[in-house]
Amino acid sequence: MNNELPPHSGDTQNPFWFLGGRVQILVPGTATGGTLSVMEFTDPKGHAPPLHVHEAEDEIWIVLDGEITFFVGDDRYDLHAGAVAHGPRGVPHSYLVRSPNARMVAAFGPAGIEKWFAANSSPISDVNDAPASFDIEAIVASAEAYRLRVAGPPPVA
């Protein structure tokens, strides 16, 4: 009996801009029966999304390159390449890129939130392009349908 998962590369989307960073869906929920999705984020120094809460999914972050500070509830984690942090559902969290650039993988369980990222993205037409501008109010307004809410401003330190 073959227990291997079917390949998912056909479902993987091209990279896109989201909140000024580069994002790619590596494993969409359609490849896991909705149990998990995996995304890669590449962000510049100072990048920080607003403090937010996922009501529907847990999140695991794996830092691939650079240094990122994660804020989870009242806790702060200063992480470097190879380190991992957990953002439980229902707990406010965010992150701040401290190195010139950083790259991380985020796994969401269950899947579904990757659809919100894709719906609020801008395509990358050329790898040398600057990040696309974005309408934060429109992005925040669309989050409620995905049980995601903003809980505060982006972290600054």
Short mmCIF file of C-alpha atoms in Angstrom, two decimals:
data_model
loop_
_atom_site.label_atom_id
_atom_site.label_comp_id
_atom_site.label_asym_id
_atom_site.label_seq_id
_atom_site.Cartn_x
_atom_site.Cartn_y
_atom_site.Cartn_z
CA MET A 1 0.00 0.00 0.00
CA ASN A 2 1.34 3.44 -0.96
CA ASN A 3 0.95 5.94 1.90
CA GLU A 4 2.50 8.87 0.05
CA LEU A 5 0.47 12.04 -0.31
CA PRO A 6 -0.36 13.10 -3.86
CA PRO A 7 1.86 15.82 -5.28
CA HIS A 8 0.60 19.33 -4.66
CA SER A 9 2.88 21.42 -6.85
CA GLY A 10 0.12 21.95 -9.40
CA ASP A 11 -1.93 23.77 -6.74
CA THR A 12 0.96 25.95 -5.56
CA GLN A 13 0.43 29.55 -6.52
CA ASN A 14 2.98 31.95 -7.90
CA PRO A 15 4.41 34.38 -5.35
CA PHE A 16 2.38 37.51 -4.68
CA TRP A 17 2.64 40.76 -2.72
CA PHE A 18 0.79 41.02 0.60
CA LEU A 19 1.18 43.96 3.03
CA GLY A 20 4.47 44.89 1.36
CA GLY A 21 6.02 41.42 1.65
CA ARG A 22 6.40 38.54 -0.77
CA VAL A 23 4.21 35.50 -0.10
CA GLN A 24 3.80 32.11 -1.72
CA ILE A 25 1.33 29.36 -0.90
CA LEU A 26 3.46 26.22 -0.78
CA VAL A 27 0.79 23.73 0.28
CA PRO A 28 -2.82 24.82 -0.17
CA GLY A 29 -5.61 23.35 1.90
CA THR A 30 -6.89 21.58 -1.20
CA ALA A 31 -3.81 19.33 -1.04
CA THR A 32 -4.47 18.27 2.58
CA GLY A 33 -8.22 17.89 2.66
CA GLY A 34 -8.41 21.21 4.50
CA THR A 35 -6.36 20.10 7.49
CA LEU A 36 -3.28 22.26 6.87
CA SER A 37 -1.86 24.95 4.62
CA VAL A 38 1.75 26.12 4.37
CA MET A 39 2.96 29.51 3.16
CA GLU A 40 6.34 31.19 2.75
CA PHE A 41 6.85 34.86 3.66
CA THR A 42 9.81 37.03 2.61
CA ASP A 43 9.79 40.43 4.29
CA PRO A 44 12.12 43.46 4.58
CA LYS A 45 13.48 44.94 7.80
CA GLY A 46 10.78 46.65 9.85
CA HIS A 47 7.94 44.67 8.28
CA ALA A 48 5.24 44.00 10.87
CA PRO A 49 1.58 43.12 10.33
CA PRO A 50 -0.98 44.54 12.76
CA LEU A 51 -1.49 42.61 15.98
CA HIS A 52 -4.20 40.14 15.05
CA VAL A 53 -6.13 37.08 16.21
CA HIS A 54 -6.96 33.94 14.24
CA GLU A 55 -10.13 32.46 15.73
CA ALA A 56 -10.19 29.45 13.38
CA GLU A 57 -6.60 28.17 13.13
CA ASP A 58 -3.33 27.65 14.96
CA GLU A 59 -0.15 28.96 13.36
CA ILE A 60 3.42 27.65 13.46
CA TRP A 61 6.31 29.86 12.26
CA ILE A 62 9.67 28.49 11.16
CA VAL A 63 12.36 31.11 10.52
CA LEU A 64 14.41 30.13 7.45
CA ASP A 65 16.63 33.22 7.12
CA GLY A 66 17.12 36.37 9.14
CA GLU A 67 15.92 37.49 12.56
CA ILE A 68 12.29 37.94 13.50
CA THR A 69 10.69 38.89 16.80
CA PHE A 70 7.34 37.20 17.41
CA PHE A 71 4.81 38.65 19.83
CA VAL A 72 2.31 36.09 21.12
CA GLY A 73 -0.03 37.30 23.85
CA ASP A 74 2.26 38.86 26.47
CA ASP A 75 5.30 36.88 25.32
CA ARG A 76 8.14 37.98 23.03
CA TYR A 77 10.38 35.57 21.11
CA ASP A 78 13.54 36.80 19.35
CA LEU A 79 14.17 34.09 16.77
CA HIS A 80 16.80 33.38 14.11
CA ALA A 81 17.13 30.87 11.27
CA GLY A 82 16.07 27.40 12.38
CA ALA A 83 13.92 28.57 15.30
CA VAL A 84 10.20 27.86 15.64
CA ALA A 85 7.31 29.62 17.40
CA HIS A 86 3.62 28.83 17.88
CA GLY A 87 0.66 31.20 17.62
CA PRO A 88 -2.37 29.46 19.13
CA ARG A 89 -5.81 30.32 17.82
CA GLY A 90 -7.55 32.98 19.86
CA VAL A 91 -4.31 34.61 21.06
CA PRO A 92 -3.23 38.02 19.66
CA HIS A 93 0.07 37.84 17.79
CA SER A 94 2.31 39.56 15.28
CA TYR A 95 5.94 39.73 14.25
CA LEU A 96 8.64 42.25 13.43
CA VAL A 97 11.52 41.64 11.02
CA ARG A 98 14.78 42.77 12.66
CA SER A 99 17.35 41.75 10.01
CA PRO A 100 17.72 43.42 6.58
CA ASN A 101 15.44 40.68 5.18
CA ALA A 102 13.82 37.60 6.63
CA ARG A 103 12.18 34.50 5.26
CA MET A 104 9.86 32.19 7.15
CA VAL A 105 7.39 29.41 6.61
CA ALA A 106 4.02 29.54 8.35
CA ALA A 107 1.79 26.49 8.72
CA PHE A 108 -1.90 27.01 9.47
CA GLY A 109 -4.18 24.32 10.82
CA PRO A 110 -6.85 23.90 9.74
CA ALA A 111 -6.40 25.37 6.27
CA GLY A 112 -8.45 28.14 4.74
CA ILE A 113 -6.71 31.37 5.70
CA GLU A 114 -4.48 31.08 2.62
CA LYS A 115 -7.56 32.00 0.57
CA TRP A 116 -7.78 35.34 2.43
CA PHE A 117 -4.11 36.08 1.72
CA ALA A 118 -4.55 35.25 -1.98
CA ALA A 119 -7.78 37.29 -2.25
CA ASN A 120 -6.00 40.38 -0.85
CA SER A 121 -2.79 40.05 -2.83
CA SER A 122 -1.20 41.71 -5.84
CA PRO A 123 0.63 39.66 -8.45
CA ILE A 124 4.39 39.93 -8.80
CA SER A 125 5.10 40.64 -12.44
CA ASP A 126 8.87 40.88 -12.10
CA VAL A 127 11.16 39.80 -9.25
CA ASN A 128 12.85 43.20 -9.35
CA ASP A 129 9.58 45.08 -8.84
CA ALA A 130 8.98 47.04 -5.67
CA PRO A 131 6.18 45.73 -3.44
CA ALA A 132 2.72 46.74 -4.59
CA SER A 133 0.77 49.31 -2.62
CA PHE A 134 -2.15 48.00 -0.60
CA ASP A 135 -5.36 49.21 1.03
CA ILE A 136 -5.09 48.14 4.68
CA GLU A 137 -8.72 49.14 5.39
CA ALA A 138 -10.03 46.86 2.62
CA ILE A 139 -7.79 44.00 3.77
CA VAL A 140 -8.96 44.36 7.39
CA ALA A 141 -12.60 44.59 6.29
CA SER A 142 -12.34 41.30 4.39
CA ALA A 143 -10.79 39.45 7.35
CA GLU A 144 -14.00 38.91 9.32
CA ALA A 145 -15.24 36.33 6.81
CA TYR A 146 -12.15 34.25 7.69
CA ARG A 147 -12.56 34.66 11.49
CA LEU A 148 -9.50 36.91 11.58
CA ARG A 149 -9.56 40.22 13.44
CA VAL A 150 -7.13 43.04 14.05
CA ALA A 151 -6.40 43.51 17.76
CA GLY A 152 -3.95 46.44 17.62
CA PRO A 153 -1.27 48.26 15.66
CA PRO A 154 1.88 46.59 14.31
CA PRO A 155 4.67 46.11 16.89
CA VAL A 156 7.53 48.59 16.73
CA ALA A 157 10.09 47.17 19.15
#
